[in-house]
Every structure is written in C-alpha cells, then in structure tokens.
Coordinates of C-alpha atoms and ligand atoms in Angstrom, one line a residue:
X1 CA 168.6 102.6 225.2
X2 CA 164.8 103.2 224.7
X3 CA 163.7 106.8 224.3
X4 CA 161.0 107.5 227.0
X5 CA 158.2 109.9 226.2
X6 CA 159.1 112.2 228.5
X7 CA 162.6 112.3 226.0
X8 CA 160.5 113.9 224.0
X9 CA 159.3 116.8 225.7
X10 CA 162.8 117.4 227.1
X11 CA 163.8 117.8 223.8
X12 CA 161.7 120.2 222.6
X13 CA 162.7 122.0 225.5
X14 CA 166.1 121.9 224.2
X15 CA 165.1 123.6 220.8
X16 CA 163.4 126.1 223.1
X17 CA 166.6 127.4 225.1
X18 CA 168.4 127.3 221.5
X19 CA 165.9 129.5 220.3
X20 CA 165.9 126.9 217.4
X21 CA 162.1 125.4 217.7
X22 CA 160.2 126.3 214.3
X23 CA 156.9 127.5 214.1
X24 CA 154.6 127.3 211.0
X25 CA 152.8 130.3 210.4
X26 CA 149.6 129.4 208.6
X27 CA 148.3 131.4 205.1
X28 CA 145.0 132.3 205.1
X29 CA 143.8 134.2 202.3
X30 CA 145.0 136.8 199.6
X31 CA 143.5 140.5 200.1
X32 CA 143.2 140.8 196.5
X33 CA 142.8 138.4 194.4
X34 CA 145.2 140.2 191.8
X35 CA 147.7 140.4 194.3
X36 CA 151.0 138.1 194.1
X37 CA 152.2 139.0 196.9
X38 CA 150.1 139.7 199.9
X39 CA 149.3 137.4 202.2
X40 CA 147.1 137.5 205.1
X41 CA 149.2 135.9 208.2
X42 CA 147.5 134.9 211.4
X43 CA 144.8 137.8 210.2
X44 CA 147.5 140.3 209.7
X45 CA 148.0 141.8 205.7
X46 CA 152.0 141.1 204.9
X47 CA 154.1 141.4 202.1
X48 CA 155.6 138.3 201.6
X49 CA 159.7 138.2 200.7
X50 CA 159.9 134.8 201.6
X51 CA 159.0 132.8 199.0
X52 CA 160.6 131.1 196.3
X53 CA 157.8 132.1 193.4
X54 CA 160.8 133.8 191.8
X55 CA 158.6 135.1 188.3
X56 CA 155.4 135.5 190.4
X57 CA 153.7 132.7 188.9
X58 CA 152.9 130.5 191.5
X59 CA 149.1 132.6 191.9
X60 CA 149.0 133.2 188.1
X61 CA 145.5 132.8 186.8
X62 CA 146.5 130.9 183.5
X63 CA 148.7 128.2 185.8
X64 CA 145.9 128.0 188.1
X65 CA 143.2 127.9 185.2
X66 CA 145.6 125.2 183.5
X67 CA 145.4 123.2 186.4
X68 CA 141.4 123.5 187.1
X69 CA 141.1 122.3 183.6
X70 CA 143.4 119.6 183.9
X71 CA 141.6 118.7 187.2
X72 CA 138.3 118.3 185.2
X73 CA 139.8 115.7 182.2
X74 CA 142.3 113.3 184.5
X75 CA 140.9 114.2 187.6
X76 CA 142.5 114.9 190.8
X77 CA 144.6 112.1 191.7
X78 CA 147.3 110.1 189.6
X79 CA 146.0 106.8 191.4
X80 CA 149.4 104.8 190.9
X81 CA 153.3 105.1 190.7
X82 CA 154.4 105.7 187.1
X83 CA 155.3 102.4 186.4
X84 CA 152.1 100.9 187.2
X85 CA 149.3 103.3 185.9
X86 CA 150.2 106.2 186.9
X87 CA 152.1 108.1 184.4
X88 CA 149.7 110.0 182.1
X89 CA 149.9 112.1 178.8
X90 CA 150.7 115.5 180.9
X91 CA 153.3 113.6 182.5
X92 CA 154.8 112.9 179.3
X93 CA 154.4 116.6 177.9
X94 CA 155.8 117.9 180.3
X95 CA 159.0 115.7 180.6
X96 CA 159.2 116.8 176.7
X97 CA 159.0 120.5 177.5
X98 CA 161.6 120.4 180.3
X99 CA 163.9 118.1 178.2
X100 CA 163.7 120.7 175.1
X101 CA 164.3 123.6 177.7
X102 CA 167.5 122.4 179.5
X103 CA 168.8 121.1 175.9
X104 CA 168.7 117.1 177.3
X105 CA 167.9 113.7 175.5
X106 CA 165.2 112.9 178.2
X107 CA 163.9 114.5 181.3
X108 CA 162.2 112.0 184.4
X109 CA 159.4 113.9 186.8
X110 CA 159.7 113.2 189.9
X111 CA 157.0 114.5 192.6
X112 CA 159.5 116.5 195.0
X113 CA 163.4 117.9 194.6
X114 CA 163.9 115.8 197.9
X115 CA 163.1 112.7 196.0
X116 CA 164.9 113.8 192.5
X117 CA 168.0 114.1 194.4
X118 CA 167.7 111.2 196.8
X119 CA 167.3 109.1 193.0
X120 CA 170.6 110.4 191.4
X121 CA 173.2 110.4 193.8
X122 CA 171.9 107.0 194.8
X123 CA 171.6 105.4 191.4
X124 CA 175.2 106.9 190.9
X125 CA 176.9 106.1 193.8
X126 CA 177.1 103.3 195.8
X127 CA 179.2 101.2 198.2
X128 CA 183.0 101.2 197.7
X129 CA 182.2 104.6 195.5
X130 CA 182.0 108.3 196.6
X131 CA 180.2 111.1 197.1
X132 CA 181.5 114.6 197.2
X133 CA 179.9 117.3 198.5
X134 CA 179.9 121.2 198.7
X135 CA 179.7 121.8 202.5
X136 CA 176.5 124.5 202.4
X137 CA 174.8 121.5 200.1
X138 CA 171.2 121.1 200.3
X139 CA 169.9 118.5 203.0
X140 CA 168.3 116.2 200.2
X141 CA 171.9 115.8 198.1
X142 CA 173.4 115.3 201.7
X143 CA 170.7 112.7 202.3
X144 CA 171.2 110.9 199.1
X145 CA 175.0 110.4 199.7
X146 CA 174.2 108.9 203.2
X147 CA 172.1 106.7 201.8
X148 CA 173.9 105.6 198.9
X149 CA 176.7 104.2 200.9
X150 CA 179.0 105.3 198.9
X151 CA 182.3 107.1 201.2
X152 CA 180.7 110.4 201.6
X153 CA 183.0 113.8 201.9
X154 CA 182.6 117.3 202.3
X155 CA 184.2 119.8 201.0
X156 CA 184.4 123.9 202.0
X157 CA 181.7 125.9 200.4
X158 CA 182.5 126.8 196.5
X159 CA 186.1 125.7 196.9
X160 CA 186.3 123.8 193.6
X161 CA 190.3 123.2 194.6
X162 CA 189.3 121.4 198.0
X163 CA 186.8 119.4 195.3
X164 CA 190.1 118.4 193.2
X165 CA 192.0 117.6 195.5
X166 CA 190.1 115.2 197.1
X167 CA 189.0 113.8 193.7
X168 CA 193.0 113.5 193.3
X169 CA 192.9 112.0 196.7
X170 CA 190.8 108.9 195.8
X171 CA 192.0 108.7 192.2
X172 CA 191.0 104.9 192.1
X173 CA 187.4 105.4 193.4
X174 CA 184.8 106.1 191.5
X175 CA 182.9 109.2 192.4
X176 CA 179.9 111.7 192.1
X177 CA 180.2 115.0 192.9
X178 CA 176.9 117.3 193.8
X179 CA 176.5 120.6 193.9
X180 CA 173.5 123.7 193.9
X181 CA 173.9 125.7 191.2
X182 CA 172.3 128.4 193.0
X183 CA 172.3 127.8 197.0
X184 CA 169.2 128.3 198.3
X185 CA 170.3 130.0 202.0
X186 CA 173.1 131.9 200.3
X187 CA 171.8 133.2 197.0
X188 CA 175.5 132.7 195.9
X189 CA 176.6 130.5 192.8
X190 CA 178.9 126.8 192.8
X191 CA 182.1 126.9 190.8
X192 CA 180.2 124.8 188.0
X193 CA 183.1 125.6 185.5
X194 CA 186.1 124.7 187.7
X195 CA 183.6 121.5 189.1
X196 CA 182.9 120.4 185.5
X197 CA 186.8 120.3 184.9
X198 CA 187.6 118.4 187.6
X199 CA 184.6 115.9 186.6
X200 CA 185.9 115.3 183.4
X201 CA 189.5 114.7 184.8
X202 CA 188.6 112.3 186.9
X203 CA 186.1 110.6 185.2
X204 CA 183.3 111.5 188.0
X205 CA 179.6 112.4 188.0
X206 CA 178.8 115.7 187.9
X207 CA 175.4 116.5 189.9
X208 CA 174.1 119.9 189.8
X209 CA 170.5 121.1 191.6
X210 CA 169.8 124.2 190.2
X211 CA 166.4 124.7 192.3
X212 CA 167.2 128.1 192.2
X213 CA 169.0 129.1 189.1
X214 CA 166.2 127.6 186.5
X215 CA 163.9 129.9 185.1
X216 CA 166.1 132.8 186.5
X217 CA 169.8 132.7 185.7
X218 CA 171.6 132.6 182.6
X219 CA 171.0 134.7 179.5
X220 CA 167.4 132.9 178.2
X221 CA 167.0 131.5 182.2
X222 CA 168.4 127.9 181.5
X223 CA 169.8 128.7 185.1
X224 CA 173.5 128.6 186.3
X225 CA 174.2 125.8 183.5
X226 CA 173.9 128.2 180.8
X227 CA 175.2 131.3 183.2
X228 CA 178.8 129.3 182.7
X229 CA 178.3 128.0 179.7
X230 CA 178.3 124.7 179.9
X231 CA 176.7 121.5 178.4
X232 CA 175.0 118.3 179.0
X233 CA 178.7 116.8 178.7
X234 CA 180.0 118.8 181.5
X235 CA 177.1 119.0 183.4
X236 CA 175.5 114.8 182.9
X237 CA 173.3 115.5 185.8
X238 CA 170.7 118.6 186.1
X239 CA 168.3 118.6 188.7
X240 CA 165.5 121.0 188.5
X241 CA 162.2 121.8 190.6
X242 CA 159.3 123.2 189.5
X243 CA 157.8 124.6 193.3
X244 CA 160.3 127.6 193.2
X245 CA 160.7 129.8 189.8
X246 CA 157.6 127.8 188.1
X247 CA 155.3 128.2 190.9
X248 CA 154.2 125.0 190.8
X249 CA 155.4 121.8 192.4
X250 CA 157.4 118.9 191.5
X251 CA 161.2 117.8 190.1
X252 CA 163.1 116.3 187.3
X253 CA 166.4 114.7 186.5
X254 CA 167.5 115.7 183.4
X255 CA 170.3 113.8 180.9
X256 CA 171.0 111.1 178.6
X257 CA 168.3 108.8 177.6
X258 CA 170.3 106.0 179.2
X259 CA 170.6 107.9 182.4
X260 CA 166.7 108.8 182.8
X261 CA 166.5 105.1 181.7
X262 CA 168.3 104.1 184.5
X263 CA 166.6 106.2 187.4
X264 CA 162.8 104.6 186.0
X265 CA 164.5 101.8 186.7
X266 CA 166.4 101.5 190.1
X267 CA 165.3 104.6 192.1
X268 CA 163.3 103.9 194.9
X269 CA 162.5 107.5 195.4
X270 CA 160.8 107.3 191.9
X271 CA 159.9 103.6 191.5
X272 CA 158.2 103.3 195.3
X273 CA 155.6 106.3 195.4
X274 CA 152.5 107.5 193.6
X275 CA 152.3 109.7 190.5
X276 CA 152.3 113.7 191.0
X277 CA 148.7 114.7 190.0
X278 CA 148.6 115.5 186.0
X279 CA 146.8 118.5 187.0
X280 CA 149.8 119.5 189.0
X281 CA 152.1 118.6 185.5
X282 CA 149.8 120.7 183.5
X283 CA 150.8 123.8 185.5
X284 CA 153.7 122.8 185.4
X285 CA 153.8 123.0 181.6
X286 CA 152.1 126.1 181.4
X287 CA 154.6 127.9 183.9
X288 CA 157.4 126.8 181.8
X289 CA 156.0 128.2 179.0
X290 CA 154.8 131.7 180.4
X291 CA 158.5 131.9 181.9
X292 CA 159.9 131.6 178.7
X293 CA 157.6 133.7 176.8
X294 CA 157.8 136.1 179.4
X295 CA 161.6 137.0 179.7
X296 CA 160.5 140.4 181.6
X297 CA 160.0 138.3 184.8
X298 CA 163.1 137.1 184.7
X299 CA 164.5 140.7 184.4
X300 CA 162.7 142.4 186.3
X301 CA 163.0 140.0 189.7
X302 CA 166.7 140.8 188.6
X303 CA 166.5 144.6 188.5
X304 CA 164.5 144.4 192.1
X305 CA 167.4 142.7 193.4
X306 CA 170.1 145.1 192.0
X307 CA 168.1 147.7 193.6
X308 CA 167.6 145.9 196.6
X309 CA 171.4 145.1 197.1
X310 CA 172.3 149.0 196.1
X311 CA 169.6 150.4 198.6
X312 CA 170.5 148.3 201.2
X313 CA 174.5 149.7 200.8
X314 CA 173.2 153.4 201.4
X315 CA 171.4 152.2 204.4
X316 CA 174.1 150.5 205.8
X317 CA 172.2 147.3 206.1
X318 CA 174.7 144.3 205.4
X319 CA 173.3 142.0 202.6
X320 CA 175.8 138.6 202.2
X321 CA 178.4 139.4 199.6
X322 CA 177.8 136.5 197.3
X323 CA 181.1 135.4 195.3
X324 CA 182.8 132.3 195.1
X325 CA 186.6 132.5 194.9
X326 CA 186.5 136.0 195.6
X327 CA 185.8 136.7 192.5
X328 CA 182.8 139.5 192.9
X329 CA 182.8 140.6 189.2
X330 CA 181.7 137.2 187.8
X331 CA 179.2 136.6 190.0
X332 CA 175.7 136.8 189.0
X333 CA 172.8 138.6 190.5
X334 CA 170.4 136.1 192.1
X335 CA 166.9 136.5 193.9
X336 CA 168.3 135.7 197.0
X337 CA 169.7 138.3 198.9
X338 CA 170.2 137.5 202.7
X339 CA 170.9 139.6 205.7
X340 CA 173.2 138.3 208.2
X341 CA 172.1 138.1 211.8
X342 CA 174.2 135.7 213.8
X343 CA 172.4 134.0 216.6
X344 CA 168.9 132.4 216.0
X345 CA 167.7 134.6 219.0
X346 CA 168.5 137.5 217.1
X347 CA 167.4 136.6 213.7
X348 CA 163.7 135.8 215.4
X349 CA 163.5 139.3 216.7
X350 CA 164.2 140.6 213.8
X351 CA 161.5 138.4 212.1
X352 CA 159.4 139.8 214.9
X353 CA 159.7 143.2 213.8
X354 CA 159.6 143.0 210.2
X355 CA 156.1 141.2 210.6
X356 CA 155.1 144.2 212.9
X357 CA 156.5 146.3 210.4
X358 CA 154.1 144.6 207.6
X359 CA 156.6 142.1 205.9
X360 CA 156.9 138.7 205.5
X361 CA 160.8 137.7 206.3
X362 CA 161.5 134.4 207.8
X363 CA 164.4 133.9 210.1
X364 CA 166.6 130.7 209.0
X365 CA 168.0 129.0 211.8
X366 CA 170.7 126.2 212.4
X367 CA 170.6 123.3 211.3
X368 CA 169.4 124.6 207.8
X369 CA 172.3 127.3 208.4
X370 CA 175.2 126.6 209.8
X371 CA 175.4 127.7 213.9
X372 CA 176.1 131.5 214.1
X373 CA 175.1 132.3 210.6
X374 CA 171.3 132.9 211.4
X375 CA 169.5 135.2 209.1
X376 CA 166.8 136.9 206.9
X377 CA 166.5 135.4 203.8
X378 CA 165.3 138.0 201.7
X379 CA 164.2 137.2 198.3
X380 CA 162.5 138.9 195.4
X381 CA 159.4 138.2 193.4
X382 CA 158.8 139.8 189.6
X383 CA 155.5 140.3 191.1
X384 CA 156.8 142.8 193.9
X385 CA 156.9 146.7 193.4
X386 CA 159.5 149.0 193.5
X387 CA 158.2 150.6 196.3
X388 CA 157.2 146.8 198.5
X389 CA 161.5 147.1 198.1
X390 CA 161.8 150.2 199.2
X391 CA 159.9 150.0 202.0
X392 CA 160.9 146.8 203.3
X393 CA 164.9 148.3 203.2
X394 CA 163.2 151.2 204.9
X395 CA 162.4 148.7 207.7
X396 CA 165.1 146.7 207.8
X397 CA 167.5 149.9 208.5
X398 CA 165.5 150.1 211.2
X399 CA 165.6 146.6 212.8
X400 CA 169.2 146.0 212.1
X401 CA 170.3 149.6 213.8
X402 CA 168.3 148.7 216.9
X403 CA 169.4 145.2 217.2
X404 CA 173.4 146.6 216.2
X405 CA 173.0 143.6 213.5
X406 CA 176.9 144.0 211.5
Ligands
LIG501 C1 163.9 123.3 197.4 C2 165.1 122.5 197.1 C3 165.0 121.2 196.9 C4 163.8 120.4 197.1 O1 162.8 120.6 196.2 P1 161.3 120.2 196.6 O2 160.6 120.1 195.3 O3 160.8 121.4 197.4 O4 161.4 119.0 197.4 C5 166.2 120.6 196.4 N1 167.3 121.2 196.2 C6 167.4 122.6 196.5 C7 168.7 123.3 196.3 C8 166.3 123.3 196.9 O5 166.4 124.5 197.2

C-alpha cells in the first residue's frame, strides 16, 4: 500500500503519545575556552555528562591544533574513496598507530563505527551462514547481520551459554558471532573470554566493538580485549572508534593482514564512500598518542566513576549493577554508569530537571533501549571535577526521590 503524507504526521503523532519523539538540542558555544565540559544549551550554561569524550580530549588544544595544521597541508576534504585518490599519508599513519596499539598485523579506517561494522559482519557472513548476536547489541552490528543475509539470531544479553548453545545448535553452519566489549547503554562488559571459547570450538568469527572499552579499559587502555586477556587469535575481529575515548571521529577494523585485505576489497561500506578528511586522521593520531602518554586520564575518569557509583549508594540513587553472569567481582569499572528510570515519560522529566538543575543528562528511550528500561545515561569525563560529581549526585537524589524512581 502507498504511504500517504498525511501517514506521516500521524506518525509522529504516535512517537508523541509514546513520549518517544527525540529532540536535538543544539551546542552553541563553550563559556570558557579551557573548559571541557561546559556547554552552553539553548543559552543555558550545563555541565555536560553526556558525552562519550571519555579522556576529555575531544576540545583538547593539541588535537584541535593537530587538526588546524593538518587542514592547512592536505586541505579540508579527502576528495575521493580510498581506493581511488582518496587515501593519504595521515590515513596511512594512522592505521599504523592503531595497528601497533591493539597489537594487529594491519588496521583499515573507516569514516564511521556504523560503517566499520556494517563491513565486517558483512564480509564475514553471508547467505546460508550465521550471525549471532548479544541481544543489547549495537544497532550497526544488528544492521550488518540483516544485511549480510546470513540466518541471523539473538541471543540474551552476556549469556555466553545461550551463545554456545546455539553455536552447538547449527554445528554445520558457518558463523560469526558479534559482540560490544563495552555496551554503550549499559556500561556493563560481554563475556569475551567465555565468547572467545566458544569461537574457537566452533570454528566461528569472533567480532568484538569495543567503542567503549578502547582507550579506557584494561591495564595500558587496550580496552576489554586486554581487560580479559586475550589475543588477536581469540579475538580475529576488533572494531574500534575514534569519536568516543579519542575525541575525534572515525573507525577501524583491526586484524590479520589478510582480513583488512579482504574488507579494502569487498566492503561496500568502505569501498562506496569518500575518504574521512586527513585533517580528521591527524587528530586522530594525536589523540591516540596523548591517551597513551597520558595514562592519568584513563585513571582518573575511573576514579570519578568509583566515586560516582559509591555516592550514588549513600544517596540511595539506583545506578545499574553492571555484571555479566552475576559475577560482580570481576567486573570492571566503566564510564558509564546509568540510572534506571522505566518509562520514557519518566526518564524525560527527569532530563527536564537535571537541565534545570544545570546538568547535561540525556534521557535514552526505546528503541535504543529496550521498552521499560528508559534511563539517564550518566557518564564520566577525565575532564570533570570532583565536585561537577558531587553535585550532579546531589541533584539526582533529588529528582529520583520526587519522581519515586526505584
Ligand atoms: C558509537 C558506536 C558505534 C558507532 O560508531 P560511530 O563512529 O559513532 O558511527 C558502533 N558501536 C558501538 C558499540 C558504539 O557505541
């Protein structure tokens, strides 16, 4: 049947009574220039615990100065796809630094996570193959496995036995399985180690997207690959991005040189698109480096979100226990540390409140969390104070007693 237009407005009304419509809110300046983490929203000063600029480098002067210099050499744009004339010497560097810092042969750039993820699970998978996912997956692994054809399943969040036994179940297909390292609504961890196990047993792809872990997680930030201890042979596939704990923008697949090899040359996702600017890649390569230099960012973001989690227990404000197999004591301390609401209605008051109260924390509704399981994402920034913490918990005990939030 053809959609009419007036389908249209009757479905926005839809996202209306669900309380699920989304709104952008629009930046418009920095009070300081020092400042990391102020931002001015619709004229109104905030502290911003939304973001995903993990070490606080996404404003740092060196990145942005490593860019501006870029910028003046190559220019702004990349003018073609890699494979045409796109791909320059930055390009290049940087897939070098990136392949040195996750300990692969070869690392690929790709402009967005979307698209790196969209290229793996479809250059691995295909028809009469499978894809297995964990259910709380990001939307780009879930959109690769659609659109690799291959038999796509799901299985319950961070149950690696689930993941086995439908491995087990299909013992004669072959299969990828994809997983965060770090999930991004959740702030918890995959089973990587019990994953990995099962991918070797069965001969399967193993596809982890550590957005979140890199740069953070793991004893020198190598993410949740190096948090369990494992290697480019039980972990083939390592997705990273370079918009959330770099501060930049962009992706990479990183792996053997005959899997990067093999995404230059079948993904369309790399193949069919133009370049990322160079001037982007170049601060991209000086984020990597300042993160690494710099392991007090990765501590410190840490140490605001131990205090975070502790404050928020003597205040009675419910942050999301984040284990995986109920085992708490091996669970590692992430940036992410969400509130629970419940319904999206809810979760937008309380976003209401905080930005009266002066702080930046965006509701996440359904569909990028599943129905009933609206809530504040809070997440930490090196570059945030002890006392921006303390005063945002200060504020959320206030909004979650007055909206009887759990
Ligand atoms: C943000 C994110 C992506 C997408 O990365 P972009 O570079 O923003 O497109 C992919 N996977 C996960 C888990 C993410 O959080």
């Amino acid at each position: 049947m053809k959609r009419r237009s007036s389908d249209l407005g009757a479905a926005l009304a839809q996202l209306d009574r669900e309380h699920l419509r989304r709104a952008r809110r629009t930046i418009d300046g920095f009070v300081e220039p020092g400042s990391r983490v102020t931002t001015v929203v619709d004229g109104r000063e905030l502290i911003d615990f939304s973001s995903n600029d993990y070490l606080g480098l996404a404003r740092h002067p060196a990145v942005a100065a490593a860019m501006a210099e870029c910028a003046g050499r190559c220019g702004a744009g990349s003018g073609a796809s890699h494979l045409v004339t796109g791909h320059g010497a930055e390009h290049s560097r940087l897939e070098e630094d990136l392949a040195a810092f996750t300990g692969r042969e070869r690392a690929l750039l790709f402009s967005t996570g979307y698209m790196a993820n969209l290229a793996a699970i479809t250059t691995l998978a295909g028809r009469g193959e499978m894809v297995l996912l964990d259910r709380l997956s990001h939307a780009s692994l879930i959109d690769g496995g659609l659109l690799s054809g291959a038999l796509f399943k799901r299985y319950a969040h961070a149950d690696a036995v689930a993941a086995e036994s439908a491995l087990a179940a299909h013992a004669d297909t072959a299969a990828v399985i994809a997983t965060d390292g770090v999930f991004s609504m959740d702030g918890d961890v995959g089973p990587l180690d019990s994953l990995a196990r099962s991918g070797r047993a069965h001969d399967a792809w193993l596809v982890v997207d550590d957005a979140h872990g890199l740069g953070v997680i793991g004893a020198s930030g190598r993410g949740a690959v190096e948090y369990f201890g494992l290697d480019a042979d039980a972990v083939p596939v390592l997705v990273g991005t370079l918009g959330k704990a770099f501060g930049s923008f962009g992706a990479f697949v990183a792996g053997s040189g005959e899997l990067i090899e093999l995404l230059m040359q079948k993904a369309r996702s790399y193949i069919y698109t133009t370049a990322l600017p160079q001037p982007v890649a170049a601060a991209s390569r000086k984020a990597l480096e300042i993160a690494q230099r710099e392991s007090w960012r990765r501590e410190r973001v840490l140490a605001l979100a131990a205090r975070f989690r502790a404050g928020a227990q003597q205040l009675g404000v419910a942050v999301m226990g984040a284990c995986y197999g109920e085992v708490q004591a091996t669970h590692p301390l992430t940036p992410i540390q969400p509130v629970m609401v419940g319904s999206a209605e809810a979760a937008l008051r309380a976003q209401r409140e905080l930005f009266a109260a002066g702080f930046c924390v965006v509701a996440i509704r359904p569909p990028t969390v599943p129905r009933g399981s609206a809530r504040l994402r809070v997440t930490l920034s090196a570059a945030h104070t002890e006392a921006q913490v303390d005063a945002l918990l200060e504020a959320l005990s206030h909004v979650c007693a007055a909206q009887d939030v759990q």
